[in-house]
Amino acid sequence: MAEAVIATEHAPFELLHLSPGIGTEVHGIDLRDDLSDATINWLSSLLVERKVIFFRDQNLSREQHIVFSKRFGELEVHPFTDNNAEHPELIELHNNRERPPTINKWHSDVTWRHSPSLGSLLRARVIPEVGGDTLFANMEAGYDALDDNTKAKIEKLEAVHDNTTFLNGMIERGASEAEVDAMRAKFPPVTHPVVRTHPVSGKKSIYVNKVFTRYIKGMDKTESDALLQTLYHQAWVPDYQCRFRWQPDSIAFWDNRAAQHYAAADYWPEVRHMERVTVIGEKPF
Ligand code: SIN
């Protein structure tokens, strides 16, 4: 095992940090086991502290993936994605020559929902020989690094998020106008604070993202676009990031309340097949 592995007081688990501020591999754990509440609480705390935690060589069945994920909260059924026929909570992310990857954009999951995700648990089934890494950004660090004027300016602002990205996908796949309108009505735009306070740590982070945030309330479009660009940019700073190289049966569990992620699309036209389960969170404040 790598030298940087740190023994924890929760033996036999060991930790390998991927960068100082975000991302830790947890070794010595088998997620198929009936883990104690103490272990689950410890993993929850580690998630909050490290923003994303990783596990290697976890040959879970789909049921086991779901059972483990449920230990952290209620699971959502995503209304727009390709979900597994037997397990609708499980999103199938298949990319290949005919289905080029499209989520190479920084975002936090489902911020277009009234109560967006606490965290997502992504399992690798088939990965390309090289490429297809996922990058994660610590949005608390991104917030902390803003200058005082910007922090003061955004403190009380709210932004509107919506699911235009998915509605456009429906249109591309030939959905009728009535079908698209029905989904728009079922999932209307939502408003969230631009600066989110983490419900567990109390830390502030930037909670706008390029995929789902449309505009900042009460600002004209030019000013809103400029401010959003400044805030999005904080996810792109390598100092606040880590990068995960997948292997089959790796699992990443990220905290959508404090991190954004980006799935590199550099491997196309190779095959990449992932499965994601998403834990529901609370209304951001
Ligand atoms: C996602 O954005 O939920 C998936 C990330 C990935 O496939 O690496």
mmCIF file of C-alpha atoms and ligand atoms in Angstrom:
data_model
loop_
_atom_site.group_PDB
_atom_site.id
_atom_site.type_symbol
_atom_site.label_atom_id
_atom_site.label_comp_id
_atom_site.label_asym_id
_atom_site.label_seq_id
_atom_site.Cartn_x
_atom_site.Cartn_y
_atom_site.Cartn_z
ATOM 1 C CA MET A 1 0.000 0.000 0.000
ATOM 2 C CA ALA A 2 1.159 3.560 -0.683
ATOM 3 C CA GLU A 3 3.326 5.281 1.945
ATOM 4 C CA ALA A 4 0.810 8.059 2.483
ATOM 5 C CA VAL A 5 -1.728 5.650 3.956
ATOM 6 C CA ILE A 6 -2.715 6.794 7.425
ATOM 7 C CA ALA A 7 -3.930 4.378 10.087
ATOM 8 C CA THR A 8 -7.084 5.622 11.827
ATOM 9 C CA GLU A 9 -8.362 4.925 15.308
ATOM 10 C CA HIS A 10 -11.100 3.006 13.446
ATOM 11 C CA ALA A 11 -8.789 0.085 12.752
ATOM 12 C CA PRO A 12 -8.557 -1.778 10.461
ATOM 13 C CA PHE A 13 -9.454 1.111 8.163
ATOM 14 C CA GLU A 14 -6.684 3.185 6.620
ATOM 15 C CA LEU A 15 -6.870 6.440 4.737
ATOM 16 C CA LEU A 16 -5.042 7.715 1.675
ATOM 17 C CA HIS A 17 -5.539 11.411 1.002
ATOM 18 C CA LEU A 18 -5.566 12.405 -2.675
ATOM 19 C CA SER A 19 -4.927 16.085 -1.977
ATOM 20 C CA PRO A 20 -4.660 18.201 1.182
ATOM 21 C CA GLY A 21 -8.167 19.654 0.982
ATOM 22 C CA ILE A 22 -10.383 17.084 -0.714
ATOM 23 C CA GLY A 23 -10.588 13.371 -1.441
ATOM 24 C CA THR A 24 -9.626 10.326 0.620
ATOM 25 C CA GLU A 25 -9.452 6.644 -0.212
ATOM 26 C CA VAL A 26 -10.643 4.352 2.562
ATOM 27 C CA HIS A 27 -8.839 1.015 2.634
ATOM 28 C CA GLY A 28 -9.534 -2.119 4.635
ATOM 29 C CA ILE A 29 -13.326 -1.971 4.390
ATOM 30 C CA ASP A 30 -15.756 -4.288 2.609
ATOM 31 C CA LEU A 31 -18.991 -2.472 1.788
ATOM 32 C CA ARG A 32 -20.831 -5.803 1.460
ATOM 33 C CA ASP A 33 -20.508 -6.282 5.221
ATOM 34 C CA ASP A 34 -23.264 -5.359 7.625
ATOM 35 C CA LEU A 35 -21.388 -2.291 8.839
ATOM 36 C CA SER A 36 -22.071 -1.028 12.350
ATOM 37 C CA ASP A 37 -23.809 2.310 12.949
ATOM 38 C CA ALA A 38 -20.511 3.544 14.421
ATOM 39 C CA THR A 39 -18.732 2.799 11.132
ATOM 40 C CA ILE A 40 -21.467 4.473 9.081
ATOM 41 C CA ASN A 41 -21.314 7.546 11.344
ATOM 42 C CA TRP A 42 -17.563 7.614 10.972
ATOM 43 C CA LEU A 43 -17.856 7.428 7.155
ATOM 44 C CA SER A 44 -20.460 10.242 7.239
ATOM 45 C CA SER A 45 -18.083 12.436 9.247
ATOM 46 C CA LEU A 46 -15.197 11.588 6.958
ATOM 47 C CA LEU A 47 -17.371 12.532 3.968
ATOM 48 C CA VAL A 48 -18.176 15.918 5.473
ATOM 49 C CA GLU A 49 -14.515 16.553 6.289
ATOM 50 C CA ARG A 50 -13.003 15.277 3.006
ATOM 51 C CA LYS A 51 -15.935 16.057 0.583
ATOM 52 C CA VAL A 52 -15.389 12.822 -1.360
ATOM 53 C CA ILE A 53 -14.349 9.391 -0.181
ATOM 54 C CA PHE A 54 -13.320 6.475 -2.353
ATOM 55 C CA PHE A 55 -13.314 2.706 -2.008
ATOM 56 C CA ARG A 56 -11.433 0.209 -4.181
ATOM 57 C CA ASP A 57 -12.252 -3.373 -5.179
ATOM 58 C CA GLN A 58 -15.863 -3.335 -4.005
ATOM 59 C CA ASN A 59 -17.536 -6.090 -5.975
ATOM 60 C CA LEU A 60 -21.056 -5.148 -4.884
ATOM 61 C CA SER A 61 -24.235 -6.424 -6.435
ATOM 62 C CA ARG A 62 -26.694 -3.688 -7.392
ATOM 63 C CA GLU A 63 -28.750 -4.570 -4.320
ATOM 64 C CA GLN A 64 -25.685 -4.171 -2.106
ATOM 65 C CA HIS A 65 -24.877 -0.816 -3.694
ATOM 66 C CA ILE A 66 -28.401 0.325 -2.846
ATOM 67 C CA VAL A 67 -28.362 -1.144 0.672
ATOM 68 C CA PHE A 68 -25.067 0.582 1.503
ATOM 69 C CA SER A 69 -26.260 3.915 0.019
ATOM 70 C CA LYS A 70 -29.506 3.766 2.038
ATOM 71 C CA ARG A 71 -27.507 3.834 5.252
ATOM 72 C CA PHE A 72 -26.915 7.548 4.521
ATOM 73 C CA GLY A 73 -30.500 8.550 3.756
ATOM 74 C CA GLU A 74 -33.461 8.159 1.451
ATOM 75 C CA LEU A 75 -32.617 7.526 -2.204
ATOM 76 C CA GLU A 76 -34.038 9.452 -5.121
ATOM 77 C CA VAL A 77 -35.394 8.160 -8.407
ATOM 78 C CA HIS A 78 -34.071 10.537 -11.031
ATOM 79 C CA PRO A 79 -36.918 11.438 -13.397
ATOM 80 C CA PHE A 80 -34.746 12.201 -16.448
ATOM 81 C CA THR A 81 -31.967 9.602 -16.535
ATOM 82 C CA ASP A 82 -31.610 6.014 -17.775
ATOM 83 C CA ASN A 83 -32.464 4.071 -14.656
ATOM 84 C CA ASN A 84 -31.941 0.375 -14.082
ATOM 85 C CA ALA A 85 -35.148 -1.522 -14.908
ATOM 86 C CA GLU A 86 -35.093 -3.561 -11.678
ATOM 87 C CA HIS A 87 -33.692 -0.839 -9.436
ATOM 88 C CA PRO A 88 -35.025 2.570 -10.455
ATOM 89 C CA GLU A 89 -32.861 4.307 -7.801
ATOM 90 C CA LEU A 90 -29.830 3.234 -9.799
ATOM 91 C CA ILE A 91 -28.795 5.451 -12.725
ATOM 92 C CA GLU A 92 -27.001 3.728 -15.589
ATOM 93 C CA LEU A 93 -24.328 5.933 -17.141
ATOM 94 C CA HIS A 94 -23.295 4.207 -20.368
ATOM 95 C CA ASN A 95 -20.948 5.916 -22.755
ATOM 96 C CA ASN A 96 -19.422 4.539 -25.940
ATOM 97 C CA ARG A 97 -18.916 5.454 -29.604
ATOM 98 C CA GLU A 98 -22.656 5.957 -30.174
ATOM 99 C CA ARG A 99 -23.245 7.702 -26.836
ATOM 100 C CA PRO A 100 -20.494 10.269 -26.324
ATOM 101 C CA PRO A 101 -20.002 11.484 -22.747
ATOM 102 C CA THR A 102 -21.631 14.820 -21.927
ATOM 103 C CA ILE A 103 -21.116 15.393 -18.202
ATOM 104 C CA ASN A 104 -17.702 16.959 -18.575
ATOM 105 C CA LYS A 105 -19.027 20.095 -16.873
ATOM 106 C CA TRP A 106 -18.570 21.160 -13.267
ATOM 107 C CA HIS A 107 -21.723 20.679 -11.243
ATOM 108 C CA SER A 108 -23.331 19.456 -8.060
ATOM 109 C CA ASP A 109 -26.098 16.880 -8.536
ATOM 110 C CA VAL A 110 -29.779 17.771 -8.953
ATOM 111 C CA THR A 111 -29.559 21.350 -7.640
ATOM 112 C CA TRP A 112 -32.734 21.924 -9.693
ATOM 113 C CA ARG A 113 -34.658 20.068 -6.992
ATOM 114 C CA HIS A 114 -36.299 21.746 -4.005
ATOM 115 C CA SER A 115 -34.275 19.415 -1.746
ATOM 116 C CA PRO A 116 -31.156 18.530 -3.747
ATOM 117 C CA SER A 117 -28.808 15.674 -3.065
ATOM 118 C CA LEU A 118 -26.814 15.064 0.098
ATOM 119 C CA GLY A 119 -24.424 12.829 -1.778
ATOM 120 C CA SER A 120 -23.956 10.466 -4.693
ATOM 121 C CA LEU A 121 -22.387 7.010 -4.718
ATOM 122 C CA LEU A 122 -20.898 6.149 -8.094
ATOM 123 C CA ARG A 123 -19.614 2.668 -8.883
ATOM 124 C CA ALA A 124 -17.378 1.856 -11.870
ATOM 125 C CA ARG A 125 -18.368 -1.215 -13.886
ATOM 126 C CA VAL A 126 -16.396 -0.751 -17.120
ATOM 127 C CA ILE A 127 -13.744 1.893 -17.434
ATOM 128 C CA PRO A 128 -11.471 2.803 -20.335
ATOM 129 C CA GLU A 129 -7.875 1.639 -20.205
ATOM 130 C CA VAL A 130 -6.849 5.232 -19.759
ATOM 131 C CA GLY A 131 -8.917 8.382 -19.156
ATOM 132 C CA GLY A 132 -12.436 8.859 -17.859
ATOM 133 C CA ASP A 133 -11.218 10.162 -14.493
ATOM 134 C CA THR A 134 -13.563 12.203 -12.315
ATOM 135 C CA LEU A 135 -12.389 15.488 -10.830
ATOM 136 C CA PHE A 136 -13.811 16.917 -7.609
ATOM 137 C CA ALA A 137 -13.643 20.487 -6.311
ATOM 138 C CA ASN A 138 -13.926 21.663 -2.720
ATOM 139 C CA MET A 139 -16.416 24.536 -2.889
ATOM 140 C CA GLU A 140 -15.760 25.529 0.735
ATOM 141 C CA ALA A 141 -12.152 26.224 -0.233
ATOM 142 C CA GLY A 142 -13.467 28.061 -3.306
ATOM 143 C CA TYR A 143 -15.645 30.207 -1.060
ATOM 144 C CA ASP A 144 -12.885 30.846 1.522
ATOM 145 C CA ALA A 145 -10.550 32.106 -1.221
ATOM 146 C CA LEU A 146 -12.959 34.816 -2.422
ATOM 147 C CA ASP A 147 -12.036 38.376 -1.483
ATOM 148 C CA ASP A 148 -13.990 40.058 1.312
ATOM 149 C CA ASN A 149 -15.926 42.349 -1.060
ATOM 150 C CA THR A 150 -17.210 39.411 -3.082
ATOM 151 C CA LYS A 151 -18.084 37.491 0.076
ATOM 152 C CA ALA A 152 -20.071 40.474 1.371
ATOM 153 C CA LYS A 153 -21.777 40.945 -1.988
ATOM 154 C CA ILE A 154 -22.967 37.334 -2.318
ATOM 155 C CA GLU A 155 -23.793 36.706 1.352
ATOM 156 C CA LYS A 156 -27.562 37.129 1.026
ATOM 157 C CA LEU A 157 -28.036 36.423 -2.691
ATOM 158 C CA GLU A 158 -30.220 33.698 -4.128
ATOM 159 C CA ALA A 159 -29.966 31.965 -7.487
ATOM 160 C CA VAL A 160 -32.502 30.201 -9.675
ATOM 161 C CA HIS A 161 -31.732 26.620 -10.767
ATOM 162 C CA ASP A 162 -33.618 24.551 -13.318
ATOM 163 C CA ASN A 163 -33.469 21.367 -15.362
ATOM 164 C CA THR A 164 -33.221 22.903 -18.868
ATOM 165 C CA THR A 165 -30.272 20.577 -19.535
ATOM 166 C CA PHE A 166 -32.492 17.511 -19.153
ATOM 167 C CA LEU A 167 -35.458 19.065 -20.973
ATOM 168 C CA ASN A 168 -33.142 19.756 -23.915
ATOM 169 C CA GLY A 169 -32.065 16.108 -23.764
ATOM 170 C CA MET A 170 -35.714 15.045 -23.986
ATOM 171 C CA ILE A 171 -36.210 17.268 -27.034
ATOM 172 C CA GLU A 172 -33.077 15.813 -28.692
ATOM 173 C CA ARG A 173 -34.414 12.294 -28.118
ATOM 174 C CA GLY A 174 -37.694 13.212 -29.842
ATOM 175 C CA ALA A 175 -40.045 13.847 -26.893
ATOM 176 C CA SER A 176 -43.221 15.711 -27.779
ATOM 177 C CA GLU A 177 -43.806 19.320 -26.694
ATOM 178 C CA ALA A 178 -46.557 18.091 -24.337
ATOM 179 C CA GLU A 179 -44.165 15.630 -22.654
ATOM 180 C CA VAL A 180 -41.518 18.297 -22.189
ATOM 181 C CA ASP A 181 -44.086 20.796 -20.864
ATOM 182 C CA ALA A 182 -45.383 18.199 -18.394
ATOM 183 C CA MET A 183 -41.892 17.645 -16.970
ATOM 184 C CA ARG A 184 -41.257 21.393 -16.826
ATOM 185 C CA ALA A 185 -44.475 21.824 -14.860
ATOM 186 C CA LYS A 186 -43.699 18.893 -12.556
ATOM 187 C CA PHE A 187 -40.192 20.183 -11.768
ATOM 188 C CA PRO A 188 -40.359 23.992 -11.872
ATOM 189 C CA PRO A 189 -37.306 26.206 -11.280
ATOM 190 C CA VAL A 190 -36.167 26.482 -7.654
ATOM 191 C CA THR A 191 -34.315 29.122 -5.676
ATOM 192 C CA HIS A 192 -31.297 28.363 -3.473
ATOM 193 C CA PRO A 193 -28.818 30.553 -1.614
ATOM 194 C CA VAL A 194 -25.683 31.392 -3.574
ATOM 195 C CA VAL A 195 -23.681 30.706 -0.414
ATOM 196 C CA ARG A 196 -24.778 27.500 1.237
ATOM 197 C CA THR A 197 -24.155 26.630 4.900
ATOM 198 C CA HIS A 198 -23.320 22.968 5.390
ATOM 199 C CA PRO A 199 -25.982 21.417 7.649
ATOM 200 C CA VAL A 200 -23.399 19.328 9.523
ATOM 201 C CA SER A 201 -20.161 21.344 9.583
ATOM 202 C CA GLY A 202 -21.714 24.838 9.475
ATOM 203 C CA LYS A 203 -19.117 25.802 6.833
ATOM 204 C CA LYS A 204 -20.015 28.068 3.922
ATOM 205 C CA SER A 205 -19.550 27.081 0.302
ATOM 206 C CA ILE A 206 -20.385 28.325 -3.173
ATOM 207 C CA TYR A 207 -23.646 26.716 -4.265
ATOM 208 C CA VAL A 208 -24.063 27.722 -7.900
ATOM 209 C CA ASN A 209 -22.996 25.579 -10.833
ATOM 210 C CA LYS A 210 -22.730 25.968 -14.569
ATOM 211 C CA VAL A 211 -25.092 23.121 -15.466
ATOM 212 C CA PHE A 212 -28.193 23.956 -13.416
ATOM 213 C CA THR A 213 -27.929 27.586 -12.230
ATOM 214 C CA ARG A 214 -29.651 30.068 -14.536
ATOM 215 C CA TYR A 215 -29.382 33.496 -12.888
ATOM 216 C CA ILE A 216 -29.031 35.394 -9.640
ATOM 217 C CA LYS A 217 -32.281 36.902 -8.432
ATOM 218 C CA GLY A 218 -32.640 40.679 -8.446
ATOM 219 C CA MET A 219 -29.680 41.335 -10.778
ATOM 220 C CA ASP A 220 -29.698 42.268 -14.422
ATOM 221 C CA LYS A 221 -28.478 39.556 -16.775
ATOM 222 C CA THR A 222 -25.052 41.075 -17.468
ATOM 223 C CA GLU A 223 -24.230 41.498 -13.798
ATOM 224 C CA SER A 224 -25.639 38.084 -12.895
ATOM 225 C CA ASP A 225 -23.686 36.329 -15.688
ATOM 226 C CA ALA A 226 -20.445 38.049 -14.671
ATOM 227 C CA LEU A 227 -20.833 37.187 -10.996
ATOM 228 C CA LEU A 228 -21.782 33.575 -11.779
ATOM 229 C CA GLN A 229 -18.680 33.230 -13.982
ATOM 230 C CA THR A 230 -16.503 34.423 -11.092
ATOM 231 C CA LEU A 231 -18.106 31.883 -8.764
ATOM 232 C CA TYR A 232 -18.032 28.988 -11.258
ATOM 233 C CA HIS A 233 -14.360 29.693 -11.785
ATOM 234 C CA GLN A 234 -13.583 28.685 -8.185
ATOM 235 C CA ALA A 235 -14.332 25.045 -9.092
ATOM 236 C CA TRP A 236 -11.733 25.185 -11.854
ATOM 237 C CA VAL A 237 -8.778 26.039 -9.580
ATOM 238 C CA PRO A 238 -6.506 22.974 -9.299
ATOM 239 C CA ASP A 239 -5.570 23.871 -5.705
ATOM 240 C CA TYR A 240 -9.105 23.025 -4.543
ATOM 241 C CA GLN A 241 -9.395 19.802 -6.542
ATOM 242 C CA CYS A 242 -8.530 16.145 -6.523
ATOM 243 C CA ARG A 243 -8.673 13.733 -9.435
ATOM 244 C CA PHE A 244 -9.723 10.114 -9.151
ATOM 245 C CA ARG A 245 -8.431 7.395 -11.457
ATOM 246 C CA TRP A 246 -11.068 4.691 -11.626
ATOM 247 C CA GLN A 247 -10.635 0.933 -11.635
ATOM 248 C CA PRO A 248 -13.519 -1.518 -12.087
ATOM 249 C CA ASP A 249 -15.380 -1.796 -8.760
ATOM 250 C CA SER A 250 -14.105 1.523 -7.437
ATOM 251 C CA ILE A 251 -16.747 3.596 -5.660
ATOM 252 C CA ALA A 252 -16.765 7.352 -5.109
ATOM 253 C CA PHE A 253 -19.096 8.895 -2.545
ATOM 254 C CA TRP A 254 -19.189 12.672 -2.765
ATOM 255 C CA ASP A 255 -20.876 15.371 -0.704
ATOM 256 C CA ASN A 256 -23.029 17.376 -3.118
ATOM 257 C CA ARG A 257 -23.516 20.020 -0.409
ATOM 258 C CA ALA A 258 -19.884 21.108 -0.503
ATOM 259 C CA ALA A 259 -18.272 19.708 -3.655
ATOM 260 C CA GLN A 260 -18.677 19.847 -7.401
ATOM 261 C CA HIS A 261 -17.488 17.202 -9.846
ATOM 262 C CA TYR A 262 -16.500 16.864 -13.491
ATOM 263 C CA ALA A 263 -16.363 13.624 -15.482
ATOM 264 C CA ALA A 264 -13.517 13.911 -17.984
ATOM 265 C CA ALA A 265 -14.700 13.006 -21.497
ATOM 266 C CA ASP A 266 -11.187 12.340 -22.817
ATOM 267 C CA TYR A 267 -11.729 8.607 -23.391
ATOM 268 C CA TRP A 268 -14.357 8.745 -26.139
ATOM 269 C CA PRO A 269 -15.002 6.556 -28.206
ATOM 270 C CA GLU A 270 -13.952 3.965 -25.599
ATOM 271 C CA VAL A 271 -16.562 2.400 -23.309
ATOM 272 C CA ARG A 272 -17.255 3.711 -19.802
ATOM 273 C CA HIS A 273 -20.115 2.262 -17.738
ATOM 274 C CA MET A 274 -20.920 3.587 -14.282
ATOM 275 C CA GLU A 275 -23.848 3.202 -11.890
ATOM 276 C CA ARG A 276 -24.957 5.970 -9.557
ATOM 277 C CA VAL A 277 -27.215 6.051 -6.547
ATOM 278 C CA THR A 278 -28.190 9.455 -5.154
ATOM 279 C CA VAL A 279 -29.031 10.204 -1.521
ATOM 280 C CA ILE A 280 -31.629 12.932 -0.998
ATOM 281 C CA GLY A 281 -30.610 15.934 1.103
ATOM 282 C CA GLU A 282 -32.427 18.877 2.637
ATOM 283 C CA LYS A 283 -33.446 22.317 1.346
ATOM 284 C CA PRO A 284 -30.209 24.358 1.311
ATOM 285 C CA PHE A 285 -29.925 27.323 3.678
HETATM 286 C C1 SIN B 1 -22.045 12.332 -12.427
HETATM 287 O O1 SIN B 1 -21.817 13.480 -12.801
HETATM 288 O O2 SIN B 1 -22.964 12.082 -11.665
HETATM 289 C C2 SIN B 1 -21.192 11.178 -12.908
HETATM 290 C C3 SIN B 1 -19.741 11.458 -12.798
HETATM 291 C C4 SIN B 1 -18.913 10.451 -13.532
HETATM 292 O O3 SIN B 1 -19.436 9.695 -14.345
HETATM 293 O O4 SIN B 1 -17.708 10.414 -13.291
#
